[in-house]
Amino acid sequence: MSAARTLRGLGGIALVLLAWQGVVGSGLATYDYLPSPVAIAASVPELFYDRGVIGETLHTLGATLAGWGIAVAIGLVLGALLGFSPIARAWGLASVELLRPMPAVALVPAAMLLFGFSIATELVVIVIPTIWPVLVSTMRGIMAAPARLEDVARTLRLGRIETIRKVLLPAAAPAVLVGCRLAMSTALVLAVVAEMIGNPEGIGYAVVREAQALHPDLMFAYVLIAGMLGVLLNAGLVALGRLLLPGAFNRPSAVASASAP
Amino acid sequence: MTRVVRASMPIFELDKVSLAYAMTSGGRARERDGRREVLHELTFSVGAGEILTICGASGTGKTSLLRILAGLTPQSGGEARFRGAAIAGPSEGIALVFQDYSNALLQWRTVARNVALGIERRAAGADVRRRVADALRLVGLENNADDYPWQLSGGMQQRVQIARALALAPSVLLMDEPFAALDAMTKASLQDELLRVRQETGASVVFITHDIEEAVYLGDRVAVLRGSPGRLAAVLDVPLAQPREQVTTREQPAFLALRHKVHDAIGRRA
């Protein structure tokens, strides 16, 4: 990205903040609990003195990464199984299509009944819905690999395992990466939701706590932190992808499809 | 038609080879009426070291024929033998070059690692590196070993695929319209490169094309497929001296006469 584009992007954000500040400061908006951006910024030091913002952020970050990691592992294995095996698709695809549209948040009460107010509840709430994007894009990525590649593998007389490892899985890698990125944003959302309802820790709980204590400036500051966490996680994942898949990820067409969502 | 008697054992022998697909409707294969025949009773052989070009309009089963020779698709009738043994799957010594190079190359592997794909498991590291370097030199890509396929032009990508085939040290190269997607100038230079590679390696070549001039220019013999299902319409010897030359060879009366014959064999309407 060019410096000029970065500058224009930041300019857009500045304009939005300016408008917000103007609306609140001029008294156009008369909500009692809508603080101005300046007031939110002024409350930030308090997060560090009176609140455990570092510990809370680390909790949410840890839960998101752990839940995402478990979901990616499960999604990769199941997605590969469904992608490679027509039998697995015949038996499993209907279940996937049935479970996938289920609203993720509906799981929270069920998880709470089973595991109480605990990290286990939080992880269950994160993991199950986060599996889907990984599973589906892994399966689609494998099935979308050009049939020609199978011909190539056969004429070069590669074994079945060698074909999967060297040809079909790498061909699916850009799609898998897209799934992993979608899964990361899902995982963060669910971590915050789970902390609001099911596990009183981390950023999600802090947002609810500050709202109930009528500290809207601190509440918005926490919301901002959650947003920045999402940006950083996504950027980290993109960097990791470039590192792991130098050939696949830098290809113009692969970048176009991998950065679409 | 005069038959040339060849001293050495043929590489491929086909005896009344037919191919029919069962047409499926609603997932059920029908008994008799649902079969569509693609190739009908082809009988010919490919000699050691020769270039046999197979020419025909689209829909005459050229690619299906090549897939049978490659062991990718089993024939449904007749006998097909490679070096005297019935073909039952891809055999060692046969390399295949596809038309759609961008699908056939592993876009995430460098040129050198694409070329190594078929041999890296079977040979030692130093041996693999030497064979990859030799293959890349044969197609003039020695300076592109570390590039990715998507960084190369179409002609260069097709050269990578040919190098990957040559790295196997094959006794036969099967080529399915390999130059059809390339511009005229790239096509001409790759044609000459193929003739040179044949000269250096002694490999036999079965070359599918719908381009009559290409069939005559490259071939030691030209086989013509015609109709649907495809039948062998003619097998013609090419009385042109080697080495061939893009301008002068194509001006020779013998070239033009054979071009005419092939054209007639293909038929005006296909």
Short mmCIF file of C-alpha atoms in Angstrom, two decimals:
data_model
loop_
_atom_site.label_atom_id
_atom_site.label_comp_id
_atom_site.label_asym_id
_atom_site.label_seq_id
_atom_site.Cartn_x
_atom_site.Cartn_y
_atom_site.Cartn_z
CA MET A 1 0.00 0.00 0.00
CA SER A 2 1.34 3.42 -0.90
CA ALA A 3 1.97 6.13 1.70
CA ALA A 4 -0.58 8.39 0.01
CA ARG A 5 -3.28 5.74 0.30
CA THR A 6 -2.45 5.15 3.97
CA LEU A 7 -2.65 8.89 4.57
CA ARG A 8 -6.04 9.19 2.86
CA GLY A 9 -7.31 6.20 4.87
CA LEU A 10 -6.24 7.81 8.15
CA GLY A 11 -7.77 11.08 6.96
CA GLY A 12 -11.14 9.35 6.56
CA ILE A 13 -10.98 8.07 10.13
CA ALA A 14 -10.01 11.55 11.37
CA LEU A 15 -13.03 13.06 9.60
CA VAL A 16 -15.40 10.58 11.27
CA LEU A 17 -13.92 11.34 14.71
CA LEU A 18 -14.14 15.06 14.00
CA ALA A 19 -17.81 14.77 13.07
CA TRP A 20 -18.49 12.71 16.22
CA GLN A 21 -16.70 15.29 18.35
CA GLY A 22 -18.67 18.10 16.67
CA VAL A 23 -22.05 16.46 17.11
CA VAL A 24 -21.48 15.65 20.79
CA GLY A 25 -19.65 18.90 21.65
CA SER A 26 -22.18 21.20 20.00
CA GLY A 27 -25.06 19.60 21.89
CA LEU A 28 -26.75 18.31 18.72
CA ALA A 29 -26.83 14.82 20.22
CA THR A 30 -28.25 14.86 23.71
CA TYR A 31 -27.63 11.29 24.85
CA ASP A 32 -26.40 11.26 28.45
CA TYR A 33 -24.01 8.41 27.94
CA LEU A 34 -22.48 9.21 24.55
CA PRO A 35 -19.01 10.57 25.33
CA SER A 36 -16.95 12.55 22.82
CA PRO A 37 -13.78 11.03 21.30
CA VAL A 38 -11.73 13.45 23.36
CA ALA A 39 -13.37 12.25 26.59
CA ILE A 40 -12.74 8.62 25.59
CA ALA A 41 -9.09 9.37 24.87
CA ALA A 42 -8.80 11.19 28.22
CA SER A 43 -10.08 8.10 30.02
CA VAL A 44 -7.40 5.82 28.57
CA PRO A 45 -4.78 6.41 31.34
CA GLU A 46 -7.40 5.33 33.87
CA LEU A 47 -7.52 1.92 32.15
CA PHE A 48 -3.93 1.37 33.18
CA TYR A 49 -4.06 2.85 36.74
CA ASP A 50 -7.43 1.67 38.06
CA ARG A 51 -8.26 -1.22 35.72
CA GLY A 52 -6.29 -4.29 34.72
CA VAL A 53 -6.50 -3.54 31.02
CA ILE A 54 -3.33 -5.45 30.11
CA GLY A 55 -4.48 -8.59 31.89
CA GLU A 56 -7.98 -8.27 30.42
CA THR A 57 -6.63 -7.81 26.90
CA LEU A 58 -4.28 -10.75 27.30
CA HIS A 59 -7.17 -12.89 28.51
CA THR A 60 -9.30 -12.10 25.47
CA LEU A 61 -6.30 -12.47 23.15
CA GLY A 62 -5.38 -15.81 24.71
CA ALA A 63 -8.93 -17.17 24.57
CA THR A 64 -9.32 -16.03 20.95
CA LEU A 65 -6.04 -17.59 19.85
CA ALA A 66 -6.62 -20.82 21.77
CA GLY A 67 -10.17 -21.19 20.48
CA TRP A 68 -9.09 -20.31 16.95
CA GLY A 69 -6.21 -22.79 17.10
CA ILE A 70 -8.44 -25.64 18.23
CA ALA A 71 -11.07 -24.73 15.62
CA VAL A 72 -8.48 -24.54 12.83
CA ALA A 73 -7.10 -27.96 13.76
CA ILE A 74 -10.56 -29.55 13.79
CA GLY A 75 -11.71 -27.66 10.68
CA LEU A 76 -8.63 -28.64 8.67
CA VAL A 77 -8.97 -32.33 9.48
CA LEU A 78 -12.73 -32.50 8.88
CA GLY A 79 -12.49 -30.24 5.80
CA ALA A 80 -9.75 -32.39 4.29
CA LEU A 81 -11.78 -35.52 5.00
CA LEU A 82 -14.87 -34.06 3.32
CA GLY A 83 -12.80 -32.66 0.45
CA PHE A 84 -11.00 -35.88 -0.38
CA SER A 85 -13.63 -38.50 0.39
CA PRO A 86 -16.94 -38.68 -1.48
CA ILE A 87 -18.13 -41.15 1.16
CA ALA A 88 -17.43 -38.64 3.94
CA ARG A 89 -19.31 -36.00 1.92
CA ALA A 90 -22.29 -38.29 1.44
CA TRP A 91 -22.52 -38.95 5.18
CA GLY A 92 -21.29 -35.67 6.61
CA LEU A 93 -22.23 -32.78 4.33
CA ALA A 94 -25.89 -32.68 5.36
CA SER A 95 -24.88 -32.42 9.03
CA VAL A 96 -22.49 -29.60 8.23
CA GLU A 97 -25.12 -27.70 6.27
CA LEU A 98 -27.63 -28.23 9.08
CA LEU A 99 -25.34 -27.11 11.92
CA ARG A 100 -23.53 -24.30 10.13
CA PRO A 101 -26.34 -21.70 9.91
CA MET A 102 -27.15 -22.11 13.62
CA PRO A 103 -26.66 -18.70 15.30
CA ALA A 104 -23.42 -19.00 17.21
CA VAL A 105 -24.61 -16.99 20.22
CA ALA A 106 -27.43 -19.46 20.85
CA LEU A 107 -24.75 -21.81 22.15
CA VAL A 108 -23.87 -19.60 25.12
CA PRO A 109 -26.68 -20.69 27.52
CA ALA A 110 -26.11 -24.33 26.64
CA ALA A 111 -22.38 -24.03 27.28
CA MET A 112 -23.07 -22.23 30.56
CA LEU A 113 -25.36 -25.00 31.76
CA LEU A 114 -22.68 -27.54 30.98
CA PHE A 115 -19.54 -25.74 32.13
CA GLY A 116 -20.66 -22.86 34.39
CA PHE A 117 -18.97 -19.44 34.37
CA SER A 118 -15.59 -20.63 33.19
CA ILE A 119 -12.97 -20.51 30.48
CA ALA A 120 -14.34 -23.85 29.29
CA THR A 121 -17.65 -22.16 28.46
CA GLU A 122 -15.79 -19.42 26.63
CA LEU A 123 -13.72 -21.88 24.60
CA VAL A 124 -16.73 -24.00 23.62
CA VAL A 125 -18.58 -20.89 22.48
CA ILE A 126 -15.56 -19.79 20.44
CA VAL A 127 -14.55 -23.13 18.95
CA ILE A 128 -17.74 -24.61 17.53
CA PRO A 129 -18.82 -21.75 15.23
CA THR A 130 -15.20 -20.99 14.31
CA ILE A 131 -14.76 -24.47 12.86
CA TRP A 132 -17.18 -23.79 9.99
CA PRO A 133 -15.29 -21.23 7.91
CA VAL A 134 -12.11 -23.35 8.13
CA LEU A 135 -13.94 -26.58 7.34
CA VAL A 136 -15.89 -25.21 4.40
CA SER A 137 -13.01 -23.37 2.74
CA THR A 138 -10.67 -26.33 3.19
CA MET A 139 -13.23 -28.66 1.60
CA ARG A 140 -13.98 -26.24 -1.25
CA GLY A 141 -10.29 -25.51 -1.80
CA ILE A 142 -9.51 -29.19 -2.19
CA MET A 143 -12.48 -29.86 -4.45
CA ALA A 144 -11.70 -26.80 -6.59
CA ALA A 145 -8.13 -27.90 -7.35
CA PRO A 146 -7.89 -28.27 -11.15
CA ALA A 147 -8.60 -31.85 -12.29
CA ARG A 148 -5.54 -31.39 -14.49
CA LEU A 149 -3.32 -31.55 -11.39
CA GLU A 150 -4.56 -35.08 -10.71
CA ASP A 151 -3.63 -36.03 -14.29
CA VAL A 152 -0.19 -34.51 -13.76
CA ALA A 153 0.31 -36.42 -10.50
CA ARG A 154 -0.77 -39.69 -12.13
CA THR A 155 1.47 -39.34 -15.19
CA LEU A 156 4.42 -38.44 -12.95
CA ARG A 157 3.50 -41.59 -11.03
CA LEU A 158 3.27 -39.92 -7.61
CA GLY A 159 1.80 -42.03 -4.83
CA ARG A 160 -1.57 -41.14 -3.29
CA ILE A 161 -0.01 -39.64 -0.14
CA GLU A 162 2.59 -37.78 -2.21
CA THR A 163 -0.18 -36.42 -4.45
CA ILE A 164 -2.15 -35.14 -1.48
CA ARG A 165 0.87 -33.69 0.31
CA LYS A 166 2.65 -32.11 -2.64
CA VAL A 167 -0.14 -31.27 -5.06
CA LEU A 168 -3.68 -31.17 -3.68
CA LEU A 169 -3.12 -29.64 -0.23
CA PRO A 170 -0.86 -26.84 -1.52
CA ALA A 171 -3.39 -26.16 -4.27
CA ALA A 172 -6.02 -25.69 -1.57
CA ALA A 173 -3.77 -23.55 0.66
CA PRO A 174 -4.91 -20.07 -0.48
CA ALA A 175 -8.56 -21.02 0.14
CA VAL A 176 -7.64 -22.51 3.52
CA LEU A 177 -5.92 -19.27 4.43
CA VAL A 178 -9.07 -17.31 3.61
CA GLY A 179 -11.01 -19.64 5.91
CA CYS A 180 -8.49 -19.16 8.70
CA ARG A 181 -8.81 -15.37 8.44
CA LEU A 182 -12.60 -15.49 8.52
CA ALA A 183 -12.32 -17.83 11.48
CA MET A 184 -10.09 -15.36 13.35
CA SER A 185 -12.66 -12.56 13.21
CA THR A 186 -15.41 -15.03 14.22
CA ALA A 187 -13.29 -16.20 17.16
CA LEU A 188 -12.71 -12.67 18.46
CA VAL A 189 -16.40 -11.76 18.26
CA LEU A 190 -17.37 -14.91 20.11
CA ALA A 191 -14.68 -14.45 22.77
CA VAL A 192 -16.11 -11.01 23.58
CA VAL A 193 -19.70 -12.32 23.57
CA ALA A 194 -18.77 -15.27 25.79
CA GLU A 195 -17.04 -12.93 28.23
CA MET A 196 -20.13 -10.71 28.36
CA ILE A 197 -22.44 -13.58 29.25
CA GLY A 198 -20.63 -16.76 30.14
CA ASN A 199 -17.18 -16.05 31.56
CA PRO A 200 -16.73 -12.82 33.58
CA GLU A 201 -13.21 -11.99 32.44
CA GLY A 202 -11.42 -10.16 29.65
CA ILE A 203 -12.51 -7.27 27.45
CA GLY A 204 -16.09 -8.48 26.96
CA TYR A 205 -16.75 -8.49 30.69
CA ALA A 206 -15.00 -5.13 31.08
CA VAL A 207 -17.32 -3.53 28.51
CA VAL A 208 -20.40 -4.77 30.39
CA ARG A 209 -18.93 -3.81 33.76
CA GLU A 210 -18.16 -0.23 32.71
CA ALA A 211 -21.56 0.14 31.07
CA GLN A 212 -23.34 -0.96 34.24
CA ALA A 213 -21.13 1.35 36.33
CA LEU A 214 -22.16 4.22 34.02
CA HIS A 215 -18.64 4.85 32.74
CA PRO A 216 -19.38 5.25 29.05
CA ASP A 217 -15.94 6.73 28.29
CA LEU A 218 -14.18 3.67 29.73
CA MET A 219 -16.69 1.37 28.02
CA PHE A 220 -15.94 2.89 24.61
CA ALA A 221 -12.22 2.71 25.33
CA TYR A 222 -12.57 -1.06 25.84
CA VAL A 223 -14.62 -1.37 22.65
CA LEU A 224 -11.79 0.42 20.85
CA ILE A 225 -9.25 -2.02 22.28
CA ALA A 226 -11.32 -4.97 21.06
CA GLY A 227 -11.38 -3.40 17.59
CA MET A 228 -7.64 -2.87 17.54
CA LEU A 229 -7.13 -6.46 18.67
CA GLY A 230 -9.08 -7.59 15.60
CA VAL A 231 -6.99 -5.45 13.26
CA LEU A 232 -3.74 -6.74 14.75
CA LEU A 233 -4.81 -10.40 14.63
CA ASN A 234 -5.78 -10.10 10.98
CA ALA A 235 -2.53 -8.34 10.07
CA GLY A 236 -0.55 -11.00 11.92
CA LEU A 237 -2.33 -13.76 10.04
CA VAL A 238 -1.72 -12.12 6.66
CA ALA A 239 1.98 -11.79 7.50
CA LEU A 240 2.08 -15.44 8.59
CA GLY A 241 0.44 -16.47 5.31
CA ARG A 242 3.03 -14.61 3.26
CA LEU A 243 5.75 -16.30 5.25
CA LEU A 244 4.33 -19.83 4.94
CA LEU A 245 3.12 -19.69 1.34
CA PRO A 246 5.53 -17.42 -0.52
CA GLY A 247 4.66 -18.78 -3.94
CA ALA A 248 0.93 -19.11 -3.48
CA PHE A 249 0.17 -15.98 -1.58
CA ASN A 250 2.10 -13.42 -3.60
CA ARG A 251 0.57 -14.59 -6.87
CA PRO A 252 -1.70 -11.81 -8.18
CA SER A 253 -4.78 -14.02 -8.53
CA ALA A 254 -4.23 -15.66 -5.15
CA VAL A 255 -3.88 -12.31 -3.42
CA ALA A 256 -7.08 -11.12 -5.07
CA SER A 257 -9.03 -14.12 -3.82
CA ALA A 258 -7.30 -14.38 -0.44
CA SER A 259 -7.93 -10.76 0.50
CA ALA A 260 -11.48 -10.59 -0.82
CA PRO A 261 -13.47 -10.90 2.43
CA MET B 1 -1.00 -47.13 -48.72
CA THR B 2 2.63 -48.22 -48.49
CA ARG B 3 3.76 -49.55 -45.13
CA VAL B 4 7.24 -48.78 -43.97
CA VAL B 5 8.76 -51.83 -42.33
CA ARG B 6 10.64 -50.83 -39.19
CA ALA B 7 13.46 -52.90 -37.82
CA SER B 8 13.19 -52.03 -34.14
CA MET B 9 10.31 -52.97 -31.88
CA PRO B 10 7.50 -50.43 -31.88
CA ILE B 11 6.96 -48.31 -28.78
CA PHE B 12 3.18 -48.37 -29.00
CA GLU B 13 1.02 -50.93 -30.79
CA LEU B 14 -2.70 -50.37 -31.06
CA ASP B 15 -4.99 -53.08 -32.36
CA LYS B 16 -8.62 -52.14 -33.00
CA VAL B 17 -8.67 -49.80 -30.02
CA SER B 18 -12.10 -48.32 -29.30
CA LEU B 19 -13.33 -46.07 -26.56
CA ALA B 20 -16.93 -45.66 -25.48
CA TYR B 21 -18.29 -43.82 -22.47
CA ALA B 22 -21.37 -44.99 -20.65
CA MET B 23 -23.72 -42.03 -20.67
CA THR B 24 -25.29 -41.61 -17.30
CA SER B 25 -28.69 -40.08 -16.73
CA GLY B 26 -29.88 -39.55 -13.21
CA GLY B 27 -26.82 -41.36 -11.89
CA ARG B 28 -27.66 -44.64 -13.59
CA ALA B 29 -25.58 -46.01 -16.42
CA ARG B 30 -27.81 -47.33 -19.17
CA GLU B 31 -27.24 -50.67 -20.77
CA ARG B 32 -26.77 -50.25 -24.50
CA ASP B 33 -28.27 -47.18 -26.05
CA GLY B 34 -26.57 -44.81 -23.57
CA ARG B 35 -23.03 -45.52 -24.77
CA ARG B 36 -21.28 -42.87 -26.75
CA GLU B 37 -18.38 -44.03 -28.84
CA VAL B 38 -15.45 -41.65 -29.03
CA LEU B 39 -12.90 -43.75 -30.90
CA HIS B 40 -13.62 -46.59 -33.30
CA GLU B 41 -11.17 -49.47 -33.92
CA LEU B 42 -7.88 -47.66 -34.32
CA THR B 43 -4.95 -49.77 -35.48
CA PHE B 44 -1.48 -48.27 -35.78
CA SER B 45 1.90 -48.31 -34.14
CA VAL B 46 4.49 -45.78 -33.06
CA GLY B 47 8.11 -46.60 -33.88
CA ALA B 48 11.12 -45.98 -31.66
CA GLY B 49 12.48 -42.46 -32.09
CA GLU B 50 9.80 -41.26 -34.49
CA ILE B 51 7.52 -38.27 -34.23
CA LEU B 52 3.97 -39.27 -35.01
CA THR B 53 1.67 -36.30 -35.27
CA ILE B 54 -2.04 -36.92 -34.89
CA CYS B 55 -4.22 -34.39 -36.62
CA GLY B 56 -7.96 -34.00 -36.72
CA ALA B 57 -10.81 -31.62 -36.17
CA SER B 58 -12.13 -31.12 -32.66
CA GLY B 59 -14.40 -33.89 -31.43
CA THR B 60 -12.54 -36.65 -33.25
CA GLY B 61 -11.13 -38.09 -30.03
CA LYS B 62 -7.51 -36.90 -30.28
CA THR B 63 -7.15 -36.19 -26.57
CA SER B 64 -8.94 -39.43 -25.64
CA LEU B 65 -6.46 -41.33 -27.79
CA LEU B 66 -3.54 -39.68 -26.03
CA ARG B 67 -5.05 -40.47 -22.63
CA ILE B 68 -5.25 -44.13 -23.62
CA LEU B 69 -1.57 -44.12 -24.61
CA ALA B 70 -0.70 -42.38 -21.32
CA GLY B 71 -2.59 -44.97 -19.31
CA LEU B 72 -4.95 -42.33 -17.88
CA THR B 73 -8.08 -43.73 -19.55
CA PRO B 74 -8.48 -47.44 -20.27
CA GLN B 75 -9.78 -48.29 -23.75
CA SER B 76 -13.09 -50.10 -23.86
CA GLY B 77 -12.22 -52.35 -26.79
CA GLY B 78 -9.17 -53.70 -28.59
CA GLU B 79 -5.60 -53.92 -27.37
CA ALA B 80 -3.07 -51.19 -26.60
CA ARG B 81 0.50 -52.15 -25.82
CA PHE B 82 3.51 -50.13 -24.66
CA ARG B 83 6.83 -51.89 -25.34
CA GLY B 84 4.94 -55.12 -25.85
CA ALA B 85 2.97 -55.04 -22.57
CA ALA B 86 -0.70 -54.15 -22.26
CA ILE B 87 -1.18 -50.61 -20.95
CA ALA B 88 -2.70 -50.70 -17.47
CA GLY B 89 -2.06 -47.26 -16.01
CA PRO B 90 0.69 -44.65 -16.36
CA SER B 91 3.95 -46.40 -17.18
CA GLU B 92 7.52 -45.47 -16.49
CA GLY B 93 9.19 -43.92 -19.51
CA ILE B 94 6.12 -42.02 -20.69
CA ALA B 95 5.83 -38.28 -20.11
CA LEU B 96 2.81 -36.18 -20.91
CA VAL B 97 2.64 -32.47 -21.77
CA PHE B 98 -0.76 -30.82 -21.52
CA GLN B 99 -2.09 -27.85 -23.43
CA ASP B 100 -3.21 -25.89 -20.34
CA TYR B 101 0.19 -25.20 -18.81
CA SER B 102 -1.14 -22.85 -16.12
CA ASN B 103 -3.29 -25.64 -14.64
CA ALA B 104 -0.63 -28.29 -15.16
CA LEU B 105 2.13 -26.43 -13.31
CA LEU B 106 2.23 -26.12 -9.54
CA GLN B 107 1.98 -22.36 -9.23
CA TRP B 108 3.36 -22.37 -5.68
CA ARG B 109 6.56 -24.15 -6.67
CA THR B 110 9.54 -22.52 -8.36
CA VAL B 111 10.43 -23.57 -11.90
CA ALA B 112 13.19 -25.87 -10.64
CA ARG B 113 10.91 -27.53 -8.08
CA ASN B 114 8.20 -28.02 -10.70
CA VAL B 115 10.70 -29.78 -12.92
CA ALA B 116 11.87 -31.89 -9.96
CA LEU B 117 8.34 -33.02 -9.04
CA GLY B 118 8.45 -36.33 -10.92
CA ILE B 119 11.96 -37.36 -9.88
CA GLU B 120 12.62 -35.90 -6.43
CA ARG B 121 11.34 -38.94 -4.56
CA ARG B 122 13.11 -41.48 -6.72
CA ALA B 123 16.59 -39.99 -7.05
CA ALA B 124 19.27 -38.62 -4.72
CA GLY B 125 19.47 -34.87 -4.15
CA ALA B 126 22.57 -34.21 -6.25
CA ASP B 127 21.24 -36.38 -9.06
CA VAL B 128 17.91 -34.54 -9.00
CA ARG B 129 19.65 -31.16 -9.16
CA ARG B 130 21.76 -32.29 -12.12
CA ARG B 131 18.77 -33.69 -14.03
CA VAL B 132 16.70 -30.56 -13.35
CA ALA B 133 19.56 -28.35 -14.55
CA ASP B 134 19.98 -30.48 -17.69
CA ALA B 135 16.26 -30.37 -18.47
CA LEU B 136 16.11 -26.60 -17.97
CA ARG B 137 19.14 -26.16 -20.23
CA LEU B 138 17.46 -28.25 -22.94
CA VAL B 139 14.52 -25.85 -23.06
CA GLY B 140 16.59 -22.69 -22.50
CA LEU B 141 15.32 -21.85 -19.02
CA GLU B 142 18.58 -22.21 -17.09
CA ASN B 143 18.28 -18.62 -15.83
CA ASN B 144 14.70 -19.01 -14.57
CA ALA B 145 15.16 -21.88 -12.11
CA ASP B 146 14.10 -19.77 -9.11
CA ASP B 147 11.18 -17.96 -10.75
CA TYR B 148 7.58 -18.93 -10.13
CA PRO B 149 5.49 -20.05 -13.13
CA TRP B 150 3.13 -17.09 -12.83
CA GLN B 151 6.07 -14.76 -13.35
CA LEU B 152 6.76 -16.28 -16.80
CA SER B 153 5.18 -15.82 -20.21
CA GLY B 154 2.95 -18.54 -21.67
CA GLY B 155 5.70 -19.86 -23.90
CA MET B 156 8.12 -20.08 -20.99
CA GLN B 157 5.53 -21.83 -18.81
CA GLN B 158 5.03 -24.41 -21.55
CA ARG B 159 8.82 -24.85 -21.67
CA VAL B 160 8.72 -25.58 -17.91
CA GLN B 161 6.18 -28.31 -18.53
CA ILE B 162 8.33 -29.78 -21.30
CA ALA B 163 11.38 -29.64 -19.01
CA ARG B 164 9.40 -31.45 -16.30
CA ALA B 165 8.63 -34.18 -18.83
CA LEU B 166 12.24 -34.35 -20.04
CA ALA B 167 13.58 -34.63 -16.47
CA LEU B 168 11.94 -38.07 -16.33
CA ALA B 169 14.30 -39.11 -19.16
CA PRO B 170 11.29 -40.55 -20.99
CA SER B 171 11.44 -42.81 -24.01
CA VAL B 172 8.16 -41.27 -25.21
CA LEU B 173 6.80 -37.74 -25.02
CA LEU B 174 3.04 -37.50 -25.39
CA MET B 175 1.97 -33.97 -26.21
CA ASP B 176 -1.64 -32.80 -26.26
CA GLU B 177 -1.85 -29.67 -28.44
CA PRO B 178 1.02 -28.22 -26.42
CA PHE B 179 1.47 -25.10 -28.56
CA ALA B 180 -2.17 -24.36 -29.36
CA ALA B 181 -2.51 -21.59 -26.80
CA LEU B 182 0.68 -19.77 -27.86
CA ASP B 183 1.25 -16.98 -30.35
CA ALA B 184 2.63 -17.81 -33.82
CA MET B 185 6.22 -16.77 -33.14
CA THR B 186 6.49 -18.58 -29.82
CA LYS B 187 4.88 -21.59 -31.43
CA ALA B 188 7.48 -21.66 -34.24
CA SER B 189 10.41 -21.44 -31.85
CA LEU B 190 9.00 -24.17 -29.61
CA GLN B 191 8.43 -26.41 -32.64
CA ASP B 192 12.11 -26.11 -33.54
CA GLU B 193 13.08 -26.67 -29.92
CA LEU B 194 11.05 -29.88 -29.86
CA LEU B 195 12.80 -31.15 -32.99
CA ARG B 196 16.17 -30.33 -31.43
CA VAL B 197 15.22 -32.04 -28.15
CA ARG B 198 14.17 -35.14 -30.07
CA GLN B 199 17.53 -35.06 -31.85
CA GLU B 200 19.39 -34.85 -28.51
CA THR B 201 17.35 -37.33 -26.48
CA GLY B 202 16.18 -39.80 -29.11
CA ALA B 203 12.74 -39.91 -27.51
CA SER B 204 9.68 -40.88 -29.55
CA VAL B 205 6.99 -38.23 -29.71
CA VAL B 206 3.25 -38.53 -30.18
CA PHE B 207 2.05 -35.03 -30.89
CA ILE B 208 -1.63 -34.09 -31.04
CA THR B 209 -2.57 -31.00 -33.01
CA HIS B 210 -5.42 -29.52 -35.00
CA ASP B 211 -2.95 -27.43 -36.97
CA ILE B 212 -2.28 -29.19 -40.31
CA GLU B 213 0.94 -27.32 -41.05
CA GLU B 214 2.28 -28.10 -37.59
CA ALA B 215 1.44 -31.76 -38.07
CA VAL B 216 3.38 -31.90 -41.34
CA TYR B 217 6.28 -29.72 -40.16
CA LEU B 218 6.98 -31.77 -37.01
CA GLY B 219 6.01 -35.26 -38.07
CA ASP B 220 7.90 -38.22 -39.42
CA ARG B 221 4.40 -39.54 -40.05
CA VAL B 222 1.02 -37.87 -39.80
CA ALA B 223 -2.03 -39.81 -38.64
CA VAL B 224 -5.41 -38.27 -39.39
CA LEU B 225 -8.49 -38.84 -37.26
CA ARG B 226 -11.85 -38.15 -38.78
CA GLY B 227 -15.48 -38.27 -37.77
CA SER B 228 -17.27 -38.92 -34.53
CA PRO B 229 -16.51 -41.51 -33.27
CA GLY B 230 -12.98 -40.86 -34.51
CA ARG B 231 -11.61 -43.30 -37.06
CA LEU B 232 -8.16 -43.43 -38.55
CA ALA B 233 -8.60 -41.74 -41.95
CA ALA B 234 -4.98 -41.94 -43.08
CA VAL B 235 -1.41 -42.47 -41.91
CA LEU B 236 0.98 -40.56 -44.16
CA ASP B 237 4.77 -40.62 -44.31
CA VAL B 238 6.41 -37.21 -44.33
CA PRO B 239 9.10 -37.13 -47.07
CA LEU B 240 10.89 -34.08 -45.72
CA ALA B 241 14.56 -33.99 -44.74
CA GLN B 242 15.81 -33.20 -41.23
CA PRO B 243 16.67 -30.68 -39.92
CA ARG B 244 13.59 -28.75 -40.86
CA GLU B 245 13.51 -25.01 -41.23
CA GLN B 246 10.55 -22.76 -40.57
CA VAL B 247 10.69 -20.90 -43.92
CA THR B 248 12.32 -23.18 -46.47
CA THR B 249 10.76 -26.45 -45.33
CA ARG B 250 7.32 -24.92 -45.57
CA GLU B 251 8.06 -23.77 -49.15
CA GLN B 252 8.97 -27.20 -50.46
CA PRO B 253 6.57 -28.79 -52.95
CA ALA B 254 6.58 -31.99 -50.87
CA PHE B 255 5.41 -30.00 -47.81
CA LEU B 256 2.63 -28.37 -49.76
CA ALA B 257 1.55 -31.64 -51.36
CA LEU B 258 1.36 -33.39 -47.99
CA ARG B 259 -0.47 -30.44 -46.47
CA HIS B 260 -3.00 -30.85 -49.26
CA LYS B 261 -3.34 -34.60 -48.61
CA VAL B 262 -3.82 -34.15 -44.88
CA HIS B 263 -6.37 -31.46 -45.53
CA ASP B 264 -8.32 -33.81 -47.79
CA ALA B 265 -8.12 -36.63 -45.25
CA ILE B 266 -9.50 -34.40 -42.49
CA GLY B 267 -12.48 -33.52 -44.68
CA ARG B 268 -13.92 -30.12 -45.40
CA ARG B 269 -16.67 -30.52 -42.87
CA ALA B 270 -15.99 -32.05 -39.52
#
